PDB file of C-alpha atoms in Angstrom:
ATOM      1  CA  MET A   1      -0.008  -0.069  -0.068  1.00 40.00           C
ATOM      2  CA  THR A   2       1.420   3.270  -0.953  1.00 42.00           C
ATOM      3  CA  PRO A   3      -0.070   6.618   0.364  1.00 44.00           C
ATOM      4  CA  GLY A   4      -0.396   9.637  -2.064  1.00 43.00           C
ATOM      5  CA  HIS A   5       1.246  12.883  -2.204  1.00 40.00           C
ATOM      6  CA  GLY A   6      -0.189  15.884  -0.526  1.00 41.00           C
ATOM      7  CA  ASP A   7       0.022  17.939   2.918  1.00 41.00           C
ATOM      8  CA  GLY A   8      -2.808  16.384   4.714  1.00 41.00           C
ATOM      9  CA  PRO A   9      -2.924  13.156   6.854  1.00 43.00           C
ATOM     10  CA  VAL A  10      -2.567  10.042   5.226  1.00 41.00           C
ATOM     11  CA  SER A  11      -6.240   9.066   5.779  1.00 46.00           C
ATOM     12  CA  GLU A  12      -6.842  12.139   3.360  1.00 65.00           C
ATOM     13  CA  ARG A  13      -4.594  11.290   0.571  1.00 73.00           C
ATOM     14  CA  PRO A  14      -5.257   8.738  -2.053  1.00 87.00           C
ATOM     15  CA  THR A  15      -4.155   5.321  -1.374  1.00 93.00           C
ATOM     16  CA  VAL A  16      -2.801   3.236  -4.256  1.00 95.00           C
ATOM     17  CA  ILE A  17      -2.903  -0.641  -3.615  1.00 96.00           C
ATOM     18  CA  VAL A  18      -0.820  -2.459  -6.302  1.00 96.00           C
ATOM     19  CA  ASP A  19      -0.568  -6.233  -6.586  1.00 95.00           C
ATOM     20  CA  ASP A  20       1.088  -8.545  -8.841  1.00 93.00           C
ATOM     21  CA  GLU A  21      -1.387 -11.510  -8.924  1.00 93.00           C
ATOM     22  CA  ARG A  22       0.081 -13.462 -11.696  1.00 91.00           C
ATOM     23  CA  GLU A  23       0.953 -16.997 -10.828  1.00 84.00           C
ATOM     24  CA  SER A  24       4.424 -16.842 -11.820  1.00 67.00           C
ATOM     25  CA  GLY A  25       5.066 -13.500 -10.455  1.00 58.00           C
ATOM     26  CA  GLY A  26       5.863 -12.524 -14.142  1.00 57.00           C
ATOM     27  CA  PRO A  27       9.662 -13.132 -14.344  1.00 62.00           C
ATOM     28  CA  ASP A  28       9.561 -12.355 -18.222  1.00 77.00           C
ATOM     29  CA  HIS A  29       8.019  -9.225 -17.830  1.00 87.00           C
ATOM     30  CA  PRO A  30       8.925  -7.564 -14.178  1.00 88.00           C
ATOM     31  CA  VAL A  31       6.829  -4.903 -12.844  1.00 92.00           C
ATOM     32  CA  ASP A  32       8.082  -2.264 -10.611  1.00 93.00           C
ATOM     33  CA  LEU A  33       5.097  -2.024  -8.294  1.00 95.00           C
ATOM     34  CA  ASP A  34       6.388   0.981  -6.376  1.00 95.00           C
ATOM     35  CA  ARG A  35       7.045   3.042  -9.577  1.00 95.00           C
ATOM     36  CA  CYS A  36       3.461   2.190 -10.730  1.00 96.00           C
ATOM     37  CA  ALA A  37       1.831   3.094  -7.336  1.00 96.00           C
ATOM     38  CA  GLY A  38       3.875   6.551  -7.794  1.00 94.00           C
ATOM     39  CA  LEU A  39       2.773   7.176 -11.207  1.00 95.00           C
ATOM     40  CA  VAL A  40      -1.058   6.485 -10.421  1.00 96.00           C
ATOM     41  CA  THR A  41      -0.751   8.608  -7.194  1.00 94.00           C
ATOM     42  CA  ASP A  42       0.897  11.628  -9.469  1.00 93.00           C
ATOM     43  CA  VAL A  43      -2.166  11.139 -12.076  1.00 95.00           C
ATOM     44  CA  LEU A  44      -4.841  11.215  -9.328  1.00 94.00           C
ATOM     45  CA  ALA A  45      -3.103  14.231  -7.825  1.00 92.00           C
ATOM     46  CA  ASP A  46      -2.739  16.114 -11.224  1.00 93.00           C
ATOM     47  CA  GLU A  47      -6.395  15.327 -11.811  1.00 93.00           C
ATOM     48  CA  GLY A  48      -7.316  17.200  -8.617  1.00 90.00           C
ATOM     49  CA  LEU A  49      -7.785  14.293  -6.233  1.00 89.00           C
ATOM     50  CA  SER A  50      -4.816  14.709  -3.933  1.00 83.00           C
ATOM     51  CA  GLY A  51      -6.804  15.898  -1.104  1.00 83.00           C
ATOM     52  CA  ARG A  52      -9.465  13.405  -1.188  1.00 84.00           C
ATOM     53  CA  PRO A  53      -9.740  10.106   1.149  1.00 91.00           C
ATOM     54  CA  LEU A  54      -9.514   7.989  -2.020  1.00 94.00           C
ATOM     55  CA  GLU A  55      -8.560   4.569  -2.756  1.00 96.00           C
ATOM     56  CA  VAL A  56      -7.627   2.597  -6.157  1.00 97.00           C
ATOM     57  CA  HIS A  57      -6.463  -0.867  -6.608  1.00 98.00           C
ATOM     58  CA  ILE A  58      -4.219  -1.807  -9.465  1.00 98.00           C
ATOM     59  CA  HIS A  59      -4.050  -5.436 -10.132  1.00 97.00           C
ATOM     60  CA  PHE A  60      -1.160  -7.224 -12.521  1.00 96.00           C
ATOM     61  CA  VAL A  61      -2.738 -10.272 -13.850  1.00 95.00           C
ATOM     62  CA  ASP A  62      -1.886 -13.269 -16.116  1.00 94.00           C
ATOM     63  CA  GLU A  63      -3.586 -13.609 -19.791  1.00 94.00           C
ATOM     64  CA  SER A  64      -6.162 -16.197 -18.718  1.00 93.00           C
ATOM     65  CA  ALA A  65      -7.266 -13.862 -15.637  1.00 95.00           C
ATOM     66  CA  ILE A  66      -7.835 -10.842 -17.923  1.00 96.00           C
ATOM     67  CA  GLU A  67      -9.324 -12.929 -20.617  1.00 96.00           C
ATOM     68  CA  ASP A  68     -12.051 -14.128 -18.073  1.00 95.00           C
ATOM     69  CA  LEU A  69     -12.669 -10.676 -17.004  1.00 96.00           C
ATOM     70  CA  ASN A  70     -12.811  -9.289 -20.427  1.00 95.00           C
ATOM     71  CA  ARG A  71     -15.395 -12.106 -21.549  1.00 95.00           C
ATOM     72  CA  GLN A  72     -17.481 -11.722 -18.359  1.00 95.00           C
ATOM     73  CA  HIS A  73     -17.677  -8.000 -17.981  1.00 94.00           C
ATOM     74  CA  MET A  74     -17.019  -6.522 -21.614  1.00 92.00           C
ATOM     75  CA  GLY A  75     -18.506  -9.310 -23.625  1.00 92.00           C
ATOM     76  CA  GLY A  76     -14.992  -9.525 -25.427  1.00 91.00           C
ATOM     77  CA  SER A  77     -12.949 -12.526 -26.413  1.00 92.00           C
ATOM     78  CA  GLY A  78      -9.553 -13.204 -25.856  1.00 91.00           C
ATOM     79  CA  PRO A  79      -6.904 -11.432 -23.354  1.00 94.00           C
ATOM     80  CA  THR A  80      -6.700  -7.654 -23.485  1.00 95.00           C
ATOM     81  CA  ASP A  81      -4.340  -5.009 -22.153  1.00 96.00           C
ATOM     82  CA  VAL A  82      -6.212  -3.252 -19.447  1.00 97.00           C
ATOM     83  CA  LEU A  83      -9.603  -3.038 -17.963  1.00 97.00           C
ATOM     84  CA  ALA A  84     -11.088  -0.544 -15.789  1.00 97.00           C
ATOM     85  CA  PHE A  85     -13.726  -1.070 -13.206  1.00 97.00           C
ATOM     86  CA  PRO A  86     -15.117   2.149 -11.799  1.00 97.00           C
ATOM     87  CA  VAL A  87     -16.947   2.094  -8.355  1.00 97.00           C
ATOM     88  CA  ASP A  88     -17.501   5.450  -7.029  1.00 96.00           C
ATOM     89  CA  ASP A  89     -17.587   8.820  -8.907  1.00 94.00           C
ATOM     90  CA  PRO A  90     -15.806  11.340  -6.899  1.00 92.00           C
ATOM     91  CA  ALA A  91     -17.846  14.098  -8.250  1.00 90.00           C
ATOM     92  CA  LEU A  92     -20.793  12.418  -6.750  1.00 94.00           C
ATOM     93  CA  VAL A  93     -19.352  11.640  -3.235  1.00 93.00           C
ATOM     94  CA  PRO A  94     -19.453  14.442  -0.610  1.00 92.00           C
ATOM     95  CA  ASP A  95     -16.246  15.967   0.535  1.00 86.00           C
ATOM     96  CA  GLY A  96     -14.688  14.167   3.616  1.00 84.00           C
ATOM     97  CA  ILE A  97     -16.604  10.795   2.567  1.00 90.00           C
ATOM     98  CA  PRO A  98     -13.889   8.157   1.354  1.00 92.00           C
ATOM     99  CA  VAL A  99     -14.061   7.252  -2.271  1.00 94.00           C
ATOM    100  CA  LEU A 100     -13.573   3.893  -3.587  1.00 96.00           C
ATOM    101  CA  LEU A 101     -12.564   5.026  -7.288  1.00 96.00           C
ATOM    102  CA  GLY A 102     -12.222   1.319  -8.501  1.00 98.00           C
ATOM    103  CA  ASP A 103      -9.897  -1.150  -9.907  1.00 98.00           C
ATOM    104  CA  VAL A 104      -7.534  -1.255 -12.911  1.00 98.00           C
ATOM    105  CA  VAL A 105      -6.593  -4.539 -14.316  1.00 98.00           C
ATOM    106  CA  VAL A 106      -3.363  -4.634 -16.503  1.00 98.00           C
ATOM    107  CA  CYS A 107      -1.900  -7.754 -18.228  1.00 96.00           C
ATOM    108  CA  PRO A 108       1.989  -7.306 -18.572  1.00 95.00           C
ATOM    109  CA  SER A 109       2.306 -10.034 -21.005  1.00 94.00           C
ATOM    110  CA  VAL A 110      -0.295  -8.519 -23.688  1.00 95.00           C
ATOM    111  CA  ALA A 111       1.490  -5.140 -22.862  1.00 95.00           C
ATOM    112  CA  ALA A 112       4.894  -6.385 -23.809  1.00 94.00           C
ATOM    113  CA  ARG A 113       3.588  -8.036 -27.049  1.00 93.00           C
ATOM    114  CA  GLN A 114       2.255  -4.798 -28.227  1.00 94.00           C
ATOM    115  CA  ALA A 115       4.548  -2.292 -26.881  1.00 91.00           C
ATOM    116  CA  PRO A 116       7.085  -2.084 -29.882  1.00 88.00           C
ATOM    117  CA  THR A 117       4.190  -0.815 -32.206  1.00 87.00           C
ATOM    118  CA  HIS A 118       2.276   1.078 -29.532  1.00 84.00           C
ATOM    119  CA  ALA A 119       4.449   3.115 -26.824  1.00 83.00           C
ATOM    120  CA  GLY A 120       7.688   1.675 -27.675  1.00 85.00           C
ATOM    121  CA  ASP A 121       8.891  -0.194 -24.723  1.00 89.00           C
ATOM    122  CA  LEU A 122       7.544  -2.137 -21.827  1.00 92.00           C
ATOM    123  CA  ASP A 123       7.652   0.508 -19.136  1.00 92.00           C
ATOM    124  CA  THR A 124       6.114   3.242 -21.357  1.00 93.00           C
ATOM    125  CA  GLU A 125       3.409   0.743 -22.250  1.00 94.00           C
ATOM    126  CA  LEU A 126       2.630  -0.169 -18.928  1.00 96.00           C
ATOM    127  CA  SER A 127       2.494   3.610 -17.776  1.00 96.00           C
ATOM    128  CA  LEU A 128       0.248   4.225 -20.774  1.00 95.00           C
ATOM    129  CA  LEU A 129      -2.135   1.535 -19.483  1.00 97.00           C
ATOM    130  CA  LEU A 130      -2.301   2.577 -16.035  1.00 97.00           C
ATOM    131  CA  VAL A 131      -3.052   6.336 -17.109  1.00 96.00           C
ATOM    132  CA  HIS A 132      -5.776   5.240 -19.384  1.00 96.00           C
ATOM    133  CA  GLY A 133      -7.171   2.740 -16.746  1.00 97.00           C
ATOM    134  CA  VAL A 134      -7.165   5.262 -14.061  1.00 97.00           C
ATOM    135  CA  LEU A 135      -8.801   7.929 -16.595  1.00 96.00           C
ATOM    136  CA  HIS A 136     -11.549   5.508 -17.276  1.00 95.00           C
ATOM    137  CA  LEU A 137     -12.120   5.200 -13.497  1.00 96.00           C
ATOM    138  CA  LEU A 138     -12.330   9.063 -13.496  1.00 94.00           C
ATOM    139  CA  GLY A 139     -15.219   9.005 -16.266  1.00 92.00           C
ATOM    140  CA  HIS A 140     -13.077   9.482 -19.527  1.00 90.00           C
ATOM    141  CA  ASP A 141     -14.121   7.453 -22.392  1.00 89.00           C
ATOM    142  CA  HIS A 142     -13.211   6.863 -25.982  1.00 85.00           C
ATOM    143  CA  ALA A 143     -16.526   5.692 -27.657  1.00 81.00           C
ATOM    144  CA  GLU A 144     -16.655   9.057 -29.948  1.00 84.00           C
ATOM    145  CA  PRO A 145     -14.018  10.521 -31.652  1.00 88.00           C
ATOM    146  CA  VAL A 146     -13.929  13.946 -29.665  1.00 91.00           C
ATOM    147  CA  GLU A 147     -13.823  11.763 -26.418  1.00 89.00           C
ATOM    148  CA  THR A 148     -10.792   9.700 -27.945  1.00 87.00           C
ATOM    149  CA  GLU A 149      -8.783  12.996 -28.658  1.00 92.00           C
ATOM    150  CA  ALA A 150      -9.640  14.278 -25.265  1.00 92.00           C
ATOM    151  CA  MET A 151      -8.470  11.054 -23.298  1.00 91.00           C
ATOM    152  CA  GLN A 152      -5.346  10.535 -25.688  1.00 91.00           C
ATOM    153  CA  ALA A 153      -4.434  14.317 -25.097  1.00 92.00           C
ATOM    154  CA  ARG A 154      -4.715  13.847 -21.021  1.00 93.00           C
ATOM    155  CA  GLU A 155      -2.530  10.444 -21.441  1.00 92.00           C
ATOM    156  CA  ARG A 156       0.119  12.292 -23.516  1.00 91.00           C
ATOM    157  CA  GLU A 157       0.228  14.962 -20.708  1.00 94.00           C
ATOM    158  CA  HIS A 158       0.574  12.599 -17.773  1.00 93.00           C
ATOM    159  CA  LEU A 159       3.123  10.607 -19.488  1.00 92.00           C
ATOM    160  CA  GLU A 160       5.117  13.593 -20.760  1.00 92.00           C
ATOM    161  CA  ARG A 161       5.270  15.008 -16.994  1.00 91.00           C
ATOM    162  CA  HIS A 162       7.265  11.532 -16.370  1.00 87.00           C
ATOM    163  CA  GLY A 163       9.497  12.225 -19.373  1.00 85.00           C
ATOM    164  CA  MET A 164       7.676   9.369 -21.361  1.00 81.00           C
ATOM    165  CA  VAL A 165       6.572   9.884 -25.050  1.00 72.00           C
ATOM    166  CA  ARG A 166       4.873   7.640 -27.295  1.00 63.00           C
ATOM    167  CA  PRO A 167       6.499   7.055 -30.734  1.00 58.00           C
TER     168      PRO A 167
END
C-alpha cells in the first residue's frame, strides 16, 4: 500500500494498492510496483484528487485472468491489455467521505507484445495502460472521436510529465 502525495493526513490522501497477482510473478515481464503506485498517485493528484480520502486498486494479472474478466464484464474475447472497473464517481461523493475509485487490471504479457508498435517499450506501455485505466475510473471514455482525442491528450500530458513520449 502506498499513500499518495499531499500535505494532509494519510487518511485524506489517495491510497494506491498495487498487487502482482500473476501465478509466476511475471519473471519475463517484471513490474516495478512502487513506480506504478507513484505514477497512479501522481495522475490522481494532477487530476485534482490529492486532497480526497480515496482508494484505487491496481492488479497485474496473467492472460487467462484478464481474458476471463474481458469475457465476463465486457463481452469480449481473448486477453486484452487493460480493464477498468469504476466504483465511486468522486464528483458524486461529498467531500470528506472516502471514495472507492475502483480497480484497474493490467496484463503485462499483452502489454509486452504490443509495446514495440504501440508505446515503444514495456515501461512506457505499462505506464500508458495505467494512466488509461485511471482516466476511465475518472469517467473518461473513447467511444466517440472527440472523447478519444480528449482522453489521448490527457494520457500524453501525464506521460510527458514523467519523461515518457509515445512514438
